[in-house]
Amino acid sequence: MRDDKKRHITQADAIREALAQALQEDERVIVVGEGVPDPKGVFGTTAGLQQQFGPSRVFDSPLSENGMTGICIGAAISGMRPVMVHQRIDFALLAMDQIVNNAAKWRYMFAGQVNVPLVIMVIVGRGWGPGPQHAQSLQAFFGHIPGLKVVMPTSGYDAKGMLLAAIRDDNPVIFIQHRWLHGIEDLVPEPPYTVPLDRAAICRSGKDATLVAFSYMVVEALLAAEALSQYGIDIEVIDARSVRPLDMPTIIESVRRTGTLVVADTAWKTGGIAGEVIAAVAETAFDALRRPPVRIALPDYPVPTSPYLVKDYYPDALYLARHIAAHLGREVPDAELAERLFRSTPCDVPQKDFRGPF
Amino acid sequence: MRDDKKRHITQADAIREALAQALQEDERVIVVGEGVPDPKGVFGTTAGLQQQFGPSRVFDSPLSENGMTGICIGAAISGMRPVMVHQRIDFALLAMDQIVNNAAKWRYMFAGQVNVPLVIMVIVGRGWGPGPQHAQSLQAFFGHIPGLKVVMPTSGYDAKGMLLAAIRDDNPVIFIQHRWLHGIEDLVPEPPYTVPLDRAAICRSGKDATLVAFSYMVVEALLAAEALSQYGIDIEVIDARSVRPLDMPTIIESVRRTGTLVVADTAWKTGGIAGEVIAAVAETAFDALRRPPVRIALPDYPVPTSPYLVKDYYPDALYLARHIAAHLGREVPDAELAERLFRSTPCDVPQKDFRGPF
Amino acid sequence: MNFEKAFGSMLRVRRVEEAIADRYAEQQMRCPVHLSIGQEAVAVGVCAALRKEDGVFSNHRAHAHYLAKGGDLKAMLAEIYGRENGCCRGVGGSMHMVDLAAGFLGAVPIVGATVPLAVGAAWAAKLRGENRVIAVFFGDGTFEEGVVHESINFAALHRLPILFVCENNLYACYSRIDDRQPDRPIHGVAAAQGCRTFTADGNDVQAVFDVSREAVAGLRSGQGPAFIECATYRWREHCGPNLDDNLGYRPQGELARWESVCPVERAAAFLRAMPDGAALIESAEKQIAAEIADAFAFALEGPLPNSADLPGYLYA
Amino acid sequence: MNFEKAFGSMLRVRRVEEAIADRYAEQQMRCPVHLSIGQEAVAVGVCAALRKEDGVFSNHRAHAHYLAKGGDLKAMLAEIYGRENGCCRGVGGSMHMVDLAAGFLGAVPIVGATVPLAVGAAWAAKLRGENRVIAVFFGDGTFEEGVVHESINFAALHRLPILFVCENNLYACYSRIDDRQPDRPIHGVAAAQGCRTFTADGNDVQAVFDVSREAVAGLRSGQGPAFIECATYRWREHCGPNLDDNLGYRPQGELARWESVCPVERAAAFLRAMPDGAALIESAEKQIAAEIADAFAFALEGPLPNSADLPGYLYA
Ligand SMILES: Cc1ncc(C[n+]2csc(CCOP(=O)(O)OP(=O)(O)O)c2C)c(N)n1
Ligand SMILES: Cc1ncc(C[n+]2csc(CCOP(=O)(O)OP(=O)(O)O)c2C)c(N)n1
Ligand SMILES: [Mg+2]
Ligand SMILES: [Mg+2]
């Protein structure tokens, strides 16, 4: 299926297409959010939908995150299939009560009598100085909550397929996009298709280490793996894709082959989902680990705004490659590696050196 | 200090005393929360404070969790030292925006120019059918957030000392109580004293396994350890006390001695703080682990209400003892163990068999 | 409104809650209960103005709303007793209840949590072109939650068929309204936000019904959200079966004054003044007593729920 | 109000923001900027009614408030340029600013987030017996956030010395107010919640000052919270330096109508009608131009901040 069309489109367009197809195929689907119908269309992901499907399917929203989440839950348990959109995941903090107490629990509390077919799309920001309140990566919050499904697709192909799967799913799904993936092109077939919400994907096979990456970190991971392969270091890169449930079978199977686990996350290290991956592997496949597992994640303080400060904040492909090589006890000429992974773009705009497709 | 008075009081009284002493020693301290001045005084923890310190120091609150949190932050950056009280941690979900975006970040965003001396007291509920929305154990949320300090004292002694330390601290501190610890008596000296906010405590030494427990799980852990000791199994019980920062040096030092790590938490297993402990140990003291680390925590669904359903929900001392013995490969006569750890109280009222002091 | 029916409905709620209170000390109902004794007229008056296919959302104090909307008494008691034949198979207890067949769409105890859900249900009704009205009950304290204001704003913006019913019983737990809100009427805020607003003596079932009927008629004809503030009073403790006037948080004599305007007795007095009224009341009492005895038996004989079913309730 | 000073203050805000807009394309200010061009009279009129020791909180669109309250221009520009000599040492950028010495107590971009903080600061002032007033600026869209209502309720309950200033510029990003709120005045809601309310032509600095002075006098004499709704308009795009009328989200001609009631030009016209007015304007322009040139130089020459300092900012 992946190759049947040879059509390269950006992830923003892939998401927009999935929304359009969902609106098309099921009249119960509605799309609502602050800025959804506006000229910028949430970084293009909702552009033109209101024109196409009309103002009774595609809605703007008051600035009322908790209330609107509850309203969408109310609509979801009353026969609609709402898709809510937040321009930044940070804003969903205002809606934690409705997400955790109602969306995640409504079916359970009532012993399965009512479903909550709701999709909450959120965007993890980055770049150009969003700063402490506008660039958090809060997947760990959602990943801790029974009753939610939480996905973080990386490729445009997966973004479209997982979004369609999420909208067709009868449970609340948190669909986490990364701003820096929106512009990357991928092979995305036009007809509607789904990608499972609970499966990791091996994007690159290797035998020396398993590198599990989340969302945008897959991009950096692939660059790092490519560079290390020049030195005979063979990294298996797994795109986790799903945060809840984590696809532990795929991850463990890989670790059993490589003996080494590295997890790269877009979030703060302490208390993040990377730790969950490591804990789950350590608990259930301890014997497979030939060396300590490693987390590569954000330092435990918020992102600053100044680019001069941001430049040291996000671990990138070079950071990954250096750490993995060192962890494996493999010598790699550092200056050469640094040159290979030289980042031609400033730290606050997306990595140019990865252009897709995945 | 611990023994200087030989005074046994309940944890609820110890907390009340700490609040009274804080109000006494610093006129900038105010206490505010839904039900704080009411006749029940938040399970006794705030009883009589308004009578003693007057209505301009001790306040009731509208039902406005996010607003009141912001208001207390505003007061904290303006020269007051507010202590907010939530009867249940679940209600704090409504205030996640103010806690995460403002309280935790205000000092950082402004490069250290302003402190936020705020204490948020929350209670993890349990028992008598509170059900899915009123008995969550959400420490993992707070534990993930840079800028917060998060503590979960178990003993009455620590509750008092850590609360005083939290109120004197210039940072936002989430002070998590457990409903089932309120009634337990402990040796609590009357004069004000503090207990550090970042140190675990070894409550019982042992050489066969390190059992790190959080909050009420320390009670079950101590019972389990006591029972196992009858079979020559020697468990070291560590009361984590602090969730952020975790006292990893103490934990790792213990694991280096025992080679075995078990973590018992009051929260859901997946994405919880127990996983963070395991990940941190696996990353930094992998060689110390002689067998897989283990988490003992809640199953990944919300607590039901019916006592007939609750009875299988919470892991107790017997569950801990059985699992630890099995994990260590040690044979223990199960019927005898079960008798030893027979719980004379129903599953929805506090464990009678532990009466304190710690 | 069929007055006799409304009286019977109130009496039934009263007797059910009294029976719960009486038996609570047996410790077989092992969950918090918030009784509506003294407030029955609000639930009954509002629901009398609704159709079966209309929906109701409620909160921690849900029994009266559930029963007034036609919820199954047996399933409710079995739920409170934590049995498999309860309306939520024991997962919910008194604070989490639902009876979809009766249009009782859900109650949960986080205050304010169901208000946006009700607005969302009304939105769905409008989008689906259903001639359906949704009502949501909440207390005076709940009006302090920001989410209520967000909900009202959206309802007014989209002119949704929703009836906000504020049961102002002057207290949130032990806190009197003057310790939580400035001195201005709640319904005044709702009016300023664009609702059609009504007030009623919440202890007069006819009065509650009359404004509800008017409000609901407006909803059916697309006039946008309505808001009713009902003055009423809770007789028992906030949570639990007991009286608690001894605690001293309410002014002396306040409870007695409100007891003297008991909604059930008021309706009974009206009926008694009618021919056959006394007989009618007596027969209602008998019928309700029998139904309650039956329902408790149903609950107490209910099978115990099975923990193994729980994970299956989580995801569809 | 010293009208000349107010004019100068508005002109300074305008010229600063124009300079930011002009230089933004150089990509040296690498953070989002939300310009207040067109809205200067609100910030200046309100702050003219405040004393230095009074406090102000703001939001994502903070430059005008910061400057009008007396915030340090150099430190602001250095902050936007991400330098160590910025008012937050580069951590904050345009959306997170503070100048404690000037009583500018903080701005952050989560909408509504500073409203309860301002109420808390006013509460502290009252508890500490300080004769201090706090003002908080927010937009029409922000009024939709529940936390604003929670904040107003508490302020009214405790009669706090707080001035809520709603800058109603008709839009939240690209969303017009009619797509977000029903057709009723914002200030009407605040009045129903127990605020003393005022409205003003937000493009007339004298009008804004007049109501602010009255409102603030009431605050100082303990009359409880005040709420001012100012009608105004944002000329540039929501976020960024450009004009964006080409996007078509605003009705044709709307921008032009609002440009024709430019707050700065209006004040200038008034001054020009006075003897020496033209000279005064000219000298203000010159002085401001020099100050701005200086301040940009200060910012551009500012030392780069050091990542190693960041962890130290987190905890006291
Ligand atoms: C968000 C939240 N905060 C606090 C509580 C605790 N609580 C339960 S009922 C209640 C009082 C509610 O008062 P009101 O809305 O007036 O309803 P009433 O109990 O009087 O019927 C409170 C504070 C809660 N359940 N949810
Ligand atoms: C909680 C939250 N939701 C959404 C946003 C995104 N956002 C930034 S500014 C803005 C519009 C604010 O409108 P208004 O309050 O009218 O202020 P204006 O921009 O018009 O000055 C929005 C929605 C945000 N920053 N915070
Ligand atoms: Mg009430
Ligand atoms: Mg606006």
mmCIF file of C-alpha atoms in Angstrom, chain C residues 14-167:
data_model
loop_
_atom_site.group_PDB
_atom_site.id
_atom_site.type_symbol
_atom_site.label_atom_id
_atom_site.label_comp_id
_atom_site.label_asym_id
_atom_site.label_seq_id
_atom_site.Cartn_x
_atom_site.Cartn_y
_atom_site.Cartn_z
ATOM 1 C CA ARG C 14 -38.242 11.131 49.846
ATOM 2 C CA ARG C 15 -39.088 7.637 51.004
ATOM 3 C CA VAL C 16 -36.277 6.068 49.019
ATOM 4 C CA GLU C 17 -33.748 8.420 50.513
ATOM 5 C CA GLU C 18 -35.121 7.952 53.991
ATOM 6 C CA ALA C 19 -34.833 4.220 53.529
ATOM 7 C CA ILE C 20 -31.238 4.629 52.379
ATOM 8 C CA ALA C 21 -30.539 6.781 55.412
ATOM 9 C CA ASP C 22 -32.186 4.268 57.733
ATOM 10 C CA ARG C 23 -30.210 1.370 56.421
ATOM 11 C CA TYR C 24 -26.941 3.141 55.883
ATOM 12 C CA ALA C 25 -25.640 2.272 59.338
ATOM 13 C CA GLU C 26 -25.790 -1.393 58.390
ATOM 14 C CA GLN C 27 -22.652 -0.641 56.372
ATOM 15 C CA GLN C 28 -23.874 -2.566 53.371
ATOM 16 C CA MET C 29 -24.031 0.548 51.211
ATOM 17 C CA ARG C 30 -20.316 1.182 51.204
ATOM 18 C CA CYS C 31 -20.078 4.361 49.212
ATOM 19 C CA PRO C 32 -20.669 8.038 49.904
ATOM 20 C CA VAL C 33 -24.318 9.098 49.524
ATOM 21 C CA HIS C 34 -25.503 12.665 49.090
ATOM 22 C CA LEU C 35 -29.202 12.859 49.888
ATOM 23 C CA SER C 36 -31.636 15.349 48.389
ATOM 24 C CA ILE C 37 -34.120 15.243 51.230
ATOM 25 C CA GLY C 38 -35.759 18.669 51.254
ATOM 26 C CA GLN C 39 -34.909 19.395 47.609
ATOM 27 C CA GLU C 40 -37.246 16.971 45.850
ATOM 28 C CA ALA C 41 -39.419 19.558 44.169
ATOM 29 C CA VAL C 42 -36.629 20.783 41.915
ATOM 30 C CA ALA C 43 -35.883 17.412 40.383
ATOM 31 C CA VAL C 44 -39.530 16.497 40.045
ATOM 32 C CA GLY C 45 -40.748 19.862 38.782
ATOM 33 C CA VAL C 46 -38.068 20.092 36.119
ATOM 34 C CA CYS C 47 -38.369 16.491 34.947
ATOM 35 C CA ALA C 48 -42.147 16.831 34.728
ATOM 36 C CA ALA C 49 -41.527 19.375 31.991
ATOM 37 C CA LEU C 50 -39.284 16.987 30.057
ATOM 38 C CA ARG C 51 -40.121 14.135 27.736
ATOM 39 C CA LYS C 52 -38.727 10.680 28.014
ATOM 40 C CA GLU C 53 -36.385 11.240 25.072
ATOM 41 C CA ASP C 54 -35.028 14.405 26.622
ATOM 42 C CA GLY C 55 -31.815 13.977 28.539
ATOM 43 C CA VAL C 56 -30.709 14.802 32.054
ATOM 44 C CA PHE C 57 -27.243 15.112 33.570
ATOM 45 C CA SER C 58 -26.618 15.279 37.261
ATOM 46 C CA ASN C 59 -23.899 15.432 39.896
ATOM 47 C CA HIS C 60 -22.889 13.951 43.243
ATOM 48 C CA ARG C 61 -26.416 14.482 44.595
ATOM 49 C CA ALA C 62 -28.079 12.412 41.915
ATOM 50 C CA HIS C 63 -30.760 10.152 43.396
ATOM 51 C CA ALA C 64 -33.629 12.602 43.029
ATOM 52 C CA HIS C 65 -32.713 13.493 39.452
ATOM 53 C CA TYR C 66 -32.283 9.878 38.494
ATOM 54 C CA LEU C 67 -35.616 8.830 39.924
ATOM 55 C CA ALA C 68 -37.532 11.886 38.740
ATOM 56 C CA LYS C 69 -36.318 11.290 35.202
ATOM 57 C CA GLY C 70 -37.648 7.743 35.362
ATOM 58 C CA GLY C 71 -34.471 5.896 36.276
ATOM 59 C CA ASP C 72 -34.871 2.334 37.482
ATOM 60 C CA LEU C 73 -35.078 2.279 41.278
ATOM 61 C CA LYS C 74 -33.971 -1.312 41.585
ATOM 62 C CA ALA C 75 -30.883 -0.732 39.485
ATOM 63 C CA MET C 76 -30.081 2.361 41.515
ATOM 64 C CA LEU C 77 -30.241 0.610 44.857
ATOM 65 C CA ALA C 78 -28.360 -2.388 43.553
ATOM 66 C CA GLU C 79 -25.701 0.025 42.371
ATOM 67 C CA ILE C 80 -25.434 1.634 45.774
ATOM 68 C CA TYR C 81 -25.128 -1.836 47.250
ATOM 69 C CA GLY C 82 -22.317 -2.528 44.814
ATOM 70 C CA ARG C 83 -24.047 -5.374 42.993
ATOM 71 C CA GLU C 84 -23.783 -6.758 39.518
ATOM 72 C CA ASN C 85 -27.396 -5.826 38.798
ATOM 73 C CA GLY C 86 -26.731 -2.191 39.613
ATOM 74 C CA CYS C 87 -27.085 0.436 36.906
ATOM 75 C CA CYS C 88 -23.283 0.495 36.560
ATOM 76 C CA ARG C 89 -22.592 -3.065 37.707
ATOM 77 C CA GLY C 90 -21.022 -1.800 40.881
ATOM 78 C CA VAL C 91 -18.381 0.363 39.234
ATOM 79 C CA GLY C 92 -20.158 3.591 40.028
ATOM 80 C CA GLY C 93 -22.009 3.505 43.318
ATOM 81 C CA SER C 94 -24.174 6.413 44.373
ATOM 82 C CA MET C 95 -21.948 9.073 42.830
ATOM 83 C CA HIS C 96 -21.706 7.648 39.325
ATOM 84 C CA MET C 97 -25.060 6.669 37.876
ATOM 85 C CA VAL C 98 -26.669 6.311 34.501
ATOM 86 C CA ASP C 99 -29.924 5.008 33.070
ATOM 87 C CA LEU C 100 -29.805 5.452 29.335
ATOM 88 C CA ALA C 101 -33.258 3.996 28.738
ATOM 89 C CA ALA C 102 -34.737 6.684 30.929
ATOM 90 C CA GLY C 103 -32.691 9.486 29.396
ATOM 91 C CA PHE C 104 -30.669 9.859 32.567
ATOM 92 C CA LEU C 105 -27.402 10.395 30.773
ATOM 93 C CA GLY C 106 -24.983 10.404 33.641
ATOM 94 C CA ALA C 107 -23.958 11.740 37.019
ATOM 95 C CA VAL C 108 -20.424 12.038 38.357
ATOM 96 C CA PRO C 109 -19.063 13.736 41.462
ATOM 97 C CA ILE C 110 -16.469 16.167 40.121
ATOM 98 C CA VAL C 111 -18.506 19.326 40.531
ATOM 99 C CA GLY C 112 -19.206 21.086 37.263
ATOM 100 C CA ALA C 113 -17.960 18.129 35.256
ATOM 101 C CA THR C 114 -21.302 17.268 33.700
ATOM 102 C CA VAL C 115 -22.273 20.817 32.779
ATOM 103 C CA PRO C 116 -20.243 20.938 29.548
ATOM 104 C CA LEU C 117 -21.265 17.357 28.780
ATOM 105 C CA ALA C 118 -24.881 18.423 28.891
ATOM 106 C CA VAL C 119 -24.111 21.324 26.573
ATOM 107 C CA GLY C 120 -22.360 18.883 24.260
ATOM 108 C CA ALA C 121 -25.384 16.599 24.281
ATOM 109 C CA ALA C 122 -27.602 19.569 23.433
ATOM 110 C CA TRP C 123 -25.200 20.514 20.668
ATOM 111 C CA ALA C 124 -25.399 16.995 19.268
ATOM 112 C CA ALA C 125 -29.194 17.154 19.430
ATOM 113 C CA LYS C 126 -29.140 20.367 17.443
ATOM 114 C CA LEU C 127 -26.601 19.103 14.915
ATOM 115 C CA ARG C 128 -28.559 15.894 14.437
ATOM 116 C CA GLY C 129 -31.809 17.748 14.091
ATOM 117 C CA GLU C 130 -33.361 15.945 17.021
ATOM 118 C CA ASN C 131 -36.172 17.616 18.881
ATOM 119 C CA ARG C 132 -34.504 16.953 22.151
ATOM 120 C CA VAL C 133 -33.866 19.053 25.203
ATOM 121 C CA ILE C 134 -31.116 18.449 27.735
ATOM 122 C CA ALA C 135 -31.268 19.539 31.362
ATOM 123 C CA VAL C 136 -28.366 19.641 33.787
ATOM 124 C CA PHE C 137 -28.662 19.994 37.549
ATOM 125 C CA PHE C 138 -25.930 21.600 39.633
ATOM 126 C CA GLY C 139 -25.573 23.413 42.907
ATOM 127 C CA ASP C 140 -24.868 26.993 43.908
ATOM 128 C CA GLY C 141 -21.288 26.063 44.707
ATOM 129 C CA THR C 142 -20.776 24.560 41.292
ATOM 130 C CA PHE C 143 -21.599 27.898 39.717
ATOM 131 C CA GLU C 144 -18.176 29.020 40.954
ATOM 132 C CA GLU C 145 -16.403 26.603 38.603
ATOM 133 C CA GLY C 146 -15.057 28.292 35.482
ATOM 134 C CA VAL C 147 -16.177 25.429 33.307
ATOM 135 C CA VAL C 148 -19.790 26.343 33.985
ATOM 136 C CA HIS C 149 -19.223 29.767 32.490
ATOM 137 C CA GLU C 150 -17.419 28.333 29.500
ATOM 138 C CA SER C 151 -20.374 26.021 28.999
ATOM 139 C CA ILE C 152 -22.966 28.763 29.249
ATOM 140 C CA ASN C 153 -21.031 30.897 26.780
ATOM 141 C CA PHE C 154 -20.969 28.146 24.187
ATOM 142 C CA ALA C 155 -24.619 27.263 24.745
ATOM 143 C CA ALA C 156 -25.660 30.876 24.306
ATOM 144 C CA LEU C 157 -23.432 31.320 21.273
ATOM 145 C CA HIS C 158 -24.983 28.339 19.502
ATOM 146 C CA ARG C 159 -28.470 28.807 20.965
ATOM 147 C CA LEU C 160 -28.565 25.249 22.199
ATOM 148 C CA PRO C 161 -31.602 23.479 23.659
ATOM 149 C CA ILE C 162 -30.211 23.237 27.167
ATOM 150 C CA LEU C 163 -31.774 23.930 30.502
ATOM 151 C CA PHE C 164 -29.338 24.863 33.248
ATOM 152 C CA VAL C 165 -30.892 24.139 36.628
ATOM 153 C CA CYS C 166 -29.122 25.643 39.605
ATOM 154 C CA GLU C 167 -30.269 24.192 42.908
#
